[in-house]
Amino acid sequence: MSDNAQLIEEMRWQLKQIENRKAENQRLLAGIAGSGHTTVVSPDRSVTVLAGPDGVVSEVRLAPEAMRFDAVTLSRTITAAVREAVAAGVKPSAQPPRQAAPRRPQRPAPADDDPYDTVFDI
């Protein structure tokens, strides 16, 4: 009888662990949803991409139906979804745009006796 009681206790402990993991996953998902992440789903619903507010892709999910596509179709679908998610995830910065660096003055033209200059300024 004590073996049954021990098994029941073990099962209760495992259920508690599962509940704790489930609560932690819910907390993490709520944090992702509340932090400005963007989710993009391909038109055929085979690819889902999650990108952060800085445009960094944090997750790519493939539906089981995606495995039916050939490699070219699947790669195009993934690429299109990633591009859309990155573009949606990038927010315009609050800082004013930076001014372009001033141009360097050009070098004077070489003298007539040296028509070919072998040094290039970049």
GROMACS .gro file of N, CA and C in nm:
model
  366
    1MET      N    1   0.083  -0.119   0.000
    1MET     CA    2   0.000   0.000   0.000
    1MET      C    3   0.086   0.124   0.000
    2SER      N    4   0.200   0.119   0.066
    2SER     CA    5   0.285   0.237   0.071
    2SER      C    6   0.342   0.268  -0.068
    3ASP      N    7   0.358   0.165  -0.153
    3ASP     CA    8   0.405   0.188  -0.289
    3ASP      C    9   0.305   0.274  -0.367
    4ASN      N   10   0.175   0.248  -0.350
    4ASN     CA   11   0.072   0.328  -0.416
    4ASN      C   12   0.074   0.472  -0.365
    5ALA      N   13   0.089   0.490  -0.237
    5ALA     CA   14   0.094   0.624  -0.181
    5ALA      C   15   0.215   0.700  -0.233
    6GLN      N   16   0.326   0.631  -0.248
    6GLN     CA   17   0.446   0.694  -0.300
    6GLN      C   18   0.427   0.733  -0.447
    7LEU      N   19   0.364   0.646  -0.525
    7LEU     CA   20   0.336   0.677  -0.665
    7LEU      C   21   0.242   0.797  -0.678
    8ILE      N   22   0.142   0.801  -0.592
    8ILE     CA   23   0.047   0.913  -0.595
    8ILE      C   24   0.120   1.043  -0.561
    9GLU      N   25   0.206   1.040  -0.461
    9GLU     CA   26   0.284   1.159  -0.425
    9GLU      C   27   0.374   1.203  -0.539
   10GLU      N   28   0.435   1.106  -0.606
   10GLU     CA   29   0.522   1.137  -0.721
   10GLU      C   30   0.441   1.203  -0.832
   11MET      N   31   0.322   1.151  -0.858
   11MET     CA   32   0.237   1.208  -0.962
   11MET      C   33   0.192   1.349  -0.925
   12ARG      N   34   0.161   1.371  -0.799
   12ARG     CA   35   0.123   1.506  -0.753
   12ARG      C   36   0.239   1.603  -0.771
   13TRP      N   37   0.359   1.558  -0.739
   13TRP     CA   38   0.477   1.642  -0.754
   13TRP      C   39   0.498   1.677  -0.902
   14GLN      N   40   0.483   1.577  -0.990
   14GLN     CA   41   0.500   1.602  -1.133
   14GLN      C   42   0.394   1.699  -1.185
   15LEU      N   43   0.270   1.684  -1.141
   15LEU     CA   44   0.165   1.777  -1.182
   15LEU      C   45   0.195   1.919  -1.135
   16LYS      N   46   0.247   1.932  -1.016
   16LYS     CA   47   0.284   2.064  -0.964
   16LYS      C   48   0.394   2.125  -1.050
   17GLN      N   49   0.492   2.042  -1.090
   17GLN     CA   50   0.600   2.090  -1.176
   17GLN      C   51   0.544   2.137  -1.311
   18ILE      N   52   0.451   2.063  -1.365
   18ILE     CA   53   0.388   2.100  -1.492
   18ILE      C   54   0.313   2.232  -1.476
   19GLU      N   55   0.239   2.247  -1.369
   19GLU     CA   56   0.165   2.371  -1.344
   19GLU      C   57   0.261   2.490  -1.330
   20ASN      N   58   0.373   2.468  -1.262
   20ASN     CA   59   0.471   2.576  -1.247
   20ASN      C   60   0.530   2.616  -1.382
   21ARG      N   61   0.564   2.517  -1.464
   21ARG     CA   62   0.618   2.547  -1.597
   21ARG      C   63   0.515   2.619  -1.684
   22LYS      N   64   0.391   2.576  -1.673
   22LYS     CA   65   0.284   2.640  -1.750
   22LYS      C   66   0.268   2.786  -1.708
   23ALA      N   67   0.272   2.813  -1.579
   23ALA     CA   68   0.261   2.950  -1.529
   23ALA      C   69   0.380   3.035  -1.576
   24GLU      N   70   0.499   2.976  -1.574
   24GLU     CA   71   0.618   3.047  -1.619
   24GLU      C   72   0.609   3.078  -1.768
   25ASN      N   73   0.561   2.983  -1.848
   25ASN     CA   74   0.544   3.007  -1.991
   25ASN      C   75   0.442   3.118  -2.017
   26GLN      N   76   0.334   3.119  -1.942
   26GLN     CA   77   0.235   3.224  -1.958
   26GLN      C   78   0.294   3.361  -1.923
   27ARG      N   79   0.376   3.364  -1.819
   27ARG     CA   80   0.440   3.490  -1.780
   27ARG      C   81   0.535   3.539  -1.889
   28LEU      N   82   0.612   3.446  -1.945
   28LEU     CA   83   0.705   3.481  -2.053
   28LEU      C   84   0.631   3.530  -2.177
   29LEU      N   85   0.523   3.460  -2.213
   29LEU     CA   86   0.445   3.502  -2.329
   29LEU      C   87   0.382   3.639  -2.307
   30ALA      N   88   0.335   3.665  -2.187
   30ALA     CA   89   0.277   3.797  -2.158
   30ALA      C   90   0.384   3.905  -2.168
   31GLY      N   91   0.506   3.873  -2.127
   31GLY     CA   92   0.616   3.969  -2.139
   31GLY      C   93   0.650   3.998  -2.283
   32ILE      N   94   0.648   3.895  -2.366
   32ILE     CA   95   0.677   3.914  -2.508
   32ILE      C   96   0.567   3.997  -2.572
   33ALA      N   97   0.443   3.964  -2.543
   33ALA     CA   98   0.331   4.036  -2.604
   33ALA      C   99   0.329   4.182  -2.560
   34GLY      N  100   0.369   4.208  -2.437
   34GLY     CA  101   0.366   4.345  -2.387
   34GLY      C  102   0.489   4.426  -2.419
   35SER      N  103   0.588   4.367  -2.483
   35SER     CA  104   0.712   4.439  -2.507
   35SER      C  105   0.726   4.490  -2.649
   36GLY      N  106   0.620   4.496  -2.723
   36GLY     CA  107   0.624   4.553  -2.856
   36GLY      C  108   0.670   4.458  -2.964
   37HIS      N  109   0.665   4.329  -2.939
   37HIS     CA  110   0.703   4.233  -3.043
   37HIS      C  111   0.598   4.233  -3.154
   38THR      N  112   0.642   4.201  -3.272
   38THR     CA  113   0.554   4.194  -3.389
   38THR      C  114   0.548   4.049  -3.435
   39THR      N  115   0.427   4.002  -3.461
   39THR     CA  116   0.409   3.868  -3.513
   39THR      C  117   0.355   3.878  -3.655
   40VAL      N  118   0.421   3.810  -3.747
   40VAL     CA  119   0.378   3.808  -3.887
   40VAL      C  120   0.351   3.663  -3.925
   41VAL      N  121   0.237   3.641  -3.988
   41VAL     CA  122   0.200   3.507  -4.036
   41VAL      C  123   0.191   3.515  -4.188
   42SER      N  124   0.252   3.420  -4.255
   42SER     CA  125   0.248   3.418  -4.401
   42SER      C  126   0.104   3.401  -4.449
   43PRO      N  127   0.074   3.446  -4.570
   43PRO     CA  128  -0.064   3.435  -4.621
   43PRO      C  129  -0.119   3.293  -4.619
   44ASP      N  130  -0.034   3.194  -4.641
   44ASP     CA  131  -0.081   3.056  -4.639
   44ASP      C  132  -0.079   2.995  -4.499
   45ARG      N  133  -0.039   3.075  -4.399
   45ARG     CA  134  -0.037   3.038  -4.258
   45ARG      C  135   0.064   2.927  -4.228
   46SER      N  136   0.161   2.907  -4.313
   46SER     CA  137   0.260   2.801  -4.291
   46SER      C  138   0.381   2.850  -4.213
   47VAL      N  139   0.404   2.982  -4.210
   47VAL     CA  140   0.521   3.038  -4.143
   47VAL      C  141   0.477   3.152  -4.051
   48THR      N  142   0.527   3.151  -3.928
   48THR     CA  143   0.502   3.258  -3.832
   48THR      C  144   0.637   3.309  -3.784
   49VAL      N  145   0.654   3.443  -3.786
   49VAL     CA  146   0.780   3.505  -3.745
   49VAL      C  147   0.750   3.606  -3.636
   50LEU      N  148   0.832   3.601  -3.530
   50LEU     CA  149   0.820   3.694  -3.418
   50LEU      C  150   0.945   3.780  -3.416
   51ALA      N  151   0.927   3.914  -3.421
   51ALA     CA  152   1.040   4.007  -3.420
   51ALA      C  153   1.021   4.108  -3.308
   52GLY      N  154   1.131   4.147  -3.247
   52GLY     CA  155   1.128   4.243  -3.139
   52GLY      C  156   1.116   4.385  -3.190
   53PRO      N  157   1.102   4.481  -3.099
   53PRO     CA  158   1.084   4.620  -3.139
   53PRO      C  159   1.207   4.676  -3.210
   54ASP      N  160   1.321   4.613  -3.196
   54ASP     CA  161   1.441   4.658  -3.265
   54ASP      C  162   1.460   4.589  -3.398
   55GLY      N  163   1.362   4.508  -3.439
   55GLY     CA  164   1.369   4.439  -3.568
   55GLY      C  165   1.443   4.308  -3.566
   56VAL      N  166   1.485   4.263  -3.450
   56VAL     CA  167   1.559   4.136  -3.440
   56VAL      C  168   1.459   4.021  -3.433
   57VAL      N  169   1.477   3.923  -3.518
   57VAL     CA  170   1.388   3.807  -3.521
   57VAL      C  171   1.419   3.720  -3.400
   58SER      N  172   1.316   3.690  -3.322
   58SER     CA  173   1.336   3.608  -3.203
   58SER      C  174   1.284   3.466  -3.222
   59GLU      N  175   1.196   3.447  -3.319
   59GLU     CA  176   1.142   3.312  -3.338
   59GLU      C  177   1.085   3.297  -3.478
   60VAL      N  178   1.104   3.180  -3.537
   60VAL     CA  179   1.042   3.142  -3.663
   60VAL      C  180   0.975   3.008  -3.640
   61ARG      N  181   0.844   3.003  -3.666
   61ARG     CA  182   0.769   2.879  -3.648
   61ARG      C  183   0.717   2.830  -3.782
   62LEU      N  184   0.727   2.700  -3.804
   62LEU     CA  185   0.674   2.639  -3.926
   62LEU      C  186   0.559   2.548  -3.889
   63ALA      N  187   0.448   2.564  -3.959
   63ALA     CA  188   0.334   2.474  -3.940
   63ALA      C  189   0.365   2.342  -4.010
   64PRO      N  190   0.302   2.234  -3.968
   64PRO     CA  191   0.327   2.105  -4.034
   64PRO      C  192   0.302   2.110  -4.186
   65GLU      N  193   0.209   2.194  -4.230
   65GLU     CA  194   0.180   2.207  -4.373
   65GLU      C  195   0.299   2.262  -4.451
   66ALA      N  196   0.388   2.335  -4.383
   66ALA     CA  197   0.503   2.394  -4.451
   66ALA      C  198   0.596   2.286  -4.506
   67MET      N  199   0.598   2.170  -4.447
   67MET     CA  200   0.686   2.063  -4.491
   67MET      C  201   0.643   2.003  -4.625
   68ARG      N  202   0.525   2.039  -4.670
   68ARG     CA  203   0.476   1.988  -4.799
   68ARG      C  204   0.531   2.069  -4.916
   69PHE      N  205   0.585   2.189  -4.887
   69PHE     CA  206   0.638   2.275  -4.993
   69PHE      C  207   0.774   2.226  -5.037
   70ASP      N  208   0.809   2.261  -5.161
   70ASP     CA  209   0.945   2.234  -5.206
   70ASP      C  210   1.037   2.337  -5.141
   71ALA      N  211   1.167   2.315  -5.146
   71ALA     CA  212   1.264   2.399  -5.077
   71ALA      C  213   1.258   2.544  -5.123
   72VAL      N  214   1.243   2.568  -5.251
   72VAL     CA  215   1.241   2.705  -5.304
   72VAL      C  216   1.119   2.781  -5.252
   73THR      N  217   1.003   2.718  -5.258
   73THR     CA  218   0.880   2.783  -5.211
   73THR      C  219   0.887   2.811  -5.062
   74LEU      N  220   0.934   2.714  -4.985
   74LEU     CA  221   0.944   2.733  -4.841
   74LEU      C  222   1.043   2.843  -4.806
   75SER      N  223   1.158   2.845  -4.871
   75SER     CA  224   1.257   2.949  -4.840
   75SER      C  225   1.204   3.088  -4.877
   76ARG      N  226   1.132   3.100  -4.987
   76ARG     CA  227   1.074   3.230  -5.025
   76ARG      C  228   0.968   3.273  -4.924
   77THR      N  229   0.888   3.179  -4.878
   77THR     CA  230   0.784   3.212  -4.780
   77THR      C  231   0.847   3.257  -4.649
   78ILE      N  232   0.950   3.186  -4.603
   78ILE     CA  233   1.019   3.225  -4.479
   78ILE      C  234   1.084   3.361  -4.495
   79THR      N  235   1.154   3.382  -4.606
   79THR     CA  236   1.223   3.509  -4.628
   79THR      C  237   1.124   3.625  -4.631
   80ALA      N  238   1.013   3.609  -4.700
   80ALA     CA  239   0.913   3.716  -4.707
   80ALA      C  240   0.856   3.748  -4.569
   81ALA      N  241   0.827   3.645  -4.491
   81ALA     CA  242   0.773   3.667  -4.357
   81ALA      C  243   0.875   3.733  -4.266
   82VAL      N  244   1.001   3.691  -4.275
   82VAL     CA  245   1.107   3.752  -4.193
   82VAL      C  246   1.123   3.899  -4.230
   83ARG      N  247   1.128   3.930  -4.358
   83ARG     CA  248   1.143   4.070  -4.401
   83ARG      C  249   1.028   4.155  -4.351
   84GLU      N  250   0.907   4.103  -4.361
   84GLU     CA  251   0.791   4.179  -4.315
   84GLU      C  252   0.796   4.200  -4.163
   85ALA      N  253   0.834   4.098  -4.089
   85ALA     CA  254   0.842   4.110  -3.944
   85ALA      C  255   0.950   4.208  -3.902
   86VAL      N  256   1.065   4.202  -3.968
   86VAL     CA  257   1.175   4.295  -3.936
   86VAL      C  258   1.133   4.437  -3.965
   87ALA      N  259   1.071   4.459  -4.081
   87ALA     CA  260   1.026   4.594  -4.117
   87ALA      C  261   0.921   4.645  -4.019
   88ALA      N  262   0.832   4.559  -3.975
   88ALA     CA  263   0.728   4.599  -3.880
   88ALA      C  264   0.786   4.619  -3.741
   89GLY      N  265   0.892   4.545  -3.709
   89GLY     CA  266   0.951   4.553  -3.576
   89GLY      C  267   1.040   4.674  -3.556
   90VAL      N  268   1.094   4.728  -3.664
   90VAL     CA  269   1.184   4.843  -3.653
   90VAL      C  270   1.098   4.968  -3.636
   91LYS      N  271   1.117   5.034  -3.524
   91LYS     CA  272   1.044   5.157  -3.496
   91LYS      C  273   1.133   5.276  -3.528
   92PRO      N  274   1.076   5.383  -3.582
   92PRO     CA  275   1.161   5.500  -3.604
   92PRO      C  276   1.214   5.551  -3.471
   93SER      N  277   1.340   5.587  -3.469
   93SER     CA  278   1.400   5.631  -3.343
   93SER      C  279   1.351   5.771  -3.309
   94ALA      N  280   1.353   5.802  -3.181
   94ALA     CA  281   1.309   5.933  -3.134
   94ALA      C  282   1.418   6.038  -3.155
   95GLN      N  283   1.539   5.993  -3.188
   95GLN     CA  284   1.648   6.086  -3.208
   95GLN      C  285   1.637   6.149  -3.346
   96PRO      N  286   1.681   6.276  -3.358
   96PRO     CA  287   1.678   6.337  -3.490
   96PRO      C  288   1.778   6.269  -3.582
   97PRO      N  289   1.754   6.270  -3.712
   97PRO     CA  290   1.848   6.205  -3.803
   97PRO      C  291   1.984   6.273  -3.797
   98ARG      N  292   2.087   6.191  -3.810
   98ARG     CA  293   2.222   6.245  -3.805
   98ARG      C  294   2.256   6.315  -3.934
   99GLN      N  295   2.335   6.422  -3.922
   99GLN     CA  296   2.383   6.493  -4.039
   99GLN      C  297   2.493   6.411  -4.103
  100ALA      N  298   2.502   6.418  -4.233
  100ALA     CA  299   2.609   6.348  -4.302
  100ALA      C  300   2.742   6.413  -4.266
  101ALA      N  301   2.847   6.333  -4.261
  101ALA     CA  302   2.979   6.386  -4.230
  101ALA      C  303   3.022   6.481  -4.340
  102PRO      N  304   3.090   6.589  -4.303
  102PRO     CA  305   3.134   6.683  -4.408
  102PRO      C  306   3.232   6.615  -4.502
  103ARG      N  307   3.225   6.653  -4.627
  103ARG     CA  308   3.313   6.594  -4.727
  103ARG      C  309   3.453   6.648  -4.712
  104ARG      N  310   3.550   6.561  -4.741
  104ARG     CA  311   3.689   6.605  -4.737
  104ARG      C  312   3.717   6.687  -4.862
  105PRO      N  313   3.803   6.786  -4.850
  105PRO     CA  314   3.837   6.863  -4.971
  105PRO      C  315   3.909   6.773  -5.071
  106GLN      N  316   3.882   6.798  -5.197
  106GLN     CA  317   3.944   6.717  -5.300
  106GLN      C  318   4.090   6.755  -5.316
  107ARG      N  319   4.167   6.658  -5.356
  107ARG     CA  320   4.309   6.682  -5.380
  107ARG      C  321   4.324   6.767  -5.506
  108PRO      N  322   4.428   6.847  -5.511
  108PRO     CA  323   4.451   6.922  -5.635
  108PRO      C  324   4.488   6.827  -5.748
  109ALA      N  325   4.457   6.867  -5.869
  109ALA     CA  326   4.488   6.784  -5.985
  109ALA      C  327   4.638   6.767  -5.998
  110PRO      N  328   4.685   6.650  -6.047
  110PRO     CA  329   4.829   6.629  -6.061
  110PRO      C  330   4.887   6.723  -6.167
  111ALA      N  331   5.015   6.749  -6.154
  111ALA     CA  332   5.084   6.835  -6.251
  111ALA      C  333   5.084   6.767  -6.386
  112ASP      N  334   5.101   6.847  -6.492
  112ASP     CA  335   5.098   6.794  -6.628
  112ASP      C  336   5.207   6.692  -6.655
  113ASP      N  337   5.322   6.704  -6.586
  113ASP     CA  338   5.431   6.611  -6.611
  113ASP      C  339   5.405   6.475  -6.547
  114ASP      N  340   5.302   6.465  -6.459
  114ASP     CA  341   5.267   6.338  -6.394
  114ASP      C  342   5.118   6.311  -6.420
  115PRO      N  343   5.083   6.267  -6.543
  115PRO     CA  344   4.942   6.254  -6.578
  115PRO      C  345   4.869   6.140  -6.507
  116TYR      N  346   4.942   6.045  -6.454
  116TYR     CA  347   4.879   5.931  -6.391
  116TYR      C  348   4.909   5.929  -6.242
  117ASP      N  349   4.808   5.935  -6.161
  117ASP     CA  350   4.823   5.929  -6.016
  117ASP      C  351   4.790   5.787  -5.973
  118THR      N  352   4.881   5.722  -5.905
  118THR     CA  353   4.857   5.584  -5.864
  118THR      C  354   4.806   5.573  -5.722
  119VAL      N  355   4.786   5.685  -5.654
  119VAL     CA  356   4.734   5.684  -5.518
  119VAL      C  357   4.587   5.725  -5.526
  120PHE      N  358   4.503   5.646  -5.464
  120PHE     CA  359   4.360   5.674  -5.469
  120PHE      C  360   4.310   5.710  -5.331
  121ASP      N  361   4.240   5.822  -5.323
  121ASP     CA  362   4.174   5.861  -5.198
  121ASP      C  363   4.033   5.803  -5.200
  122ILE      N  364   3.998   5.745  -5.090
  122ILE     CA  365   3.863   5.687  -5.080
  122ILE      C  366   3.784   5.767  -4.982
   0.00000   0.00000   0.00000
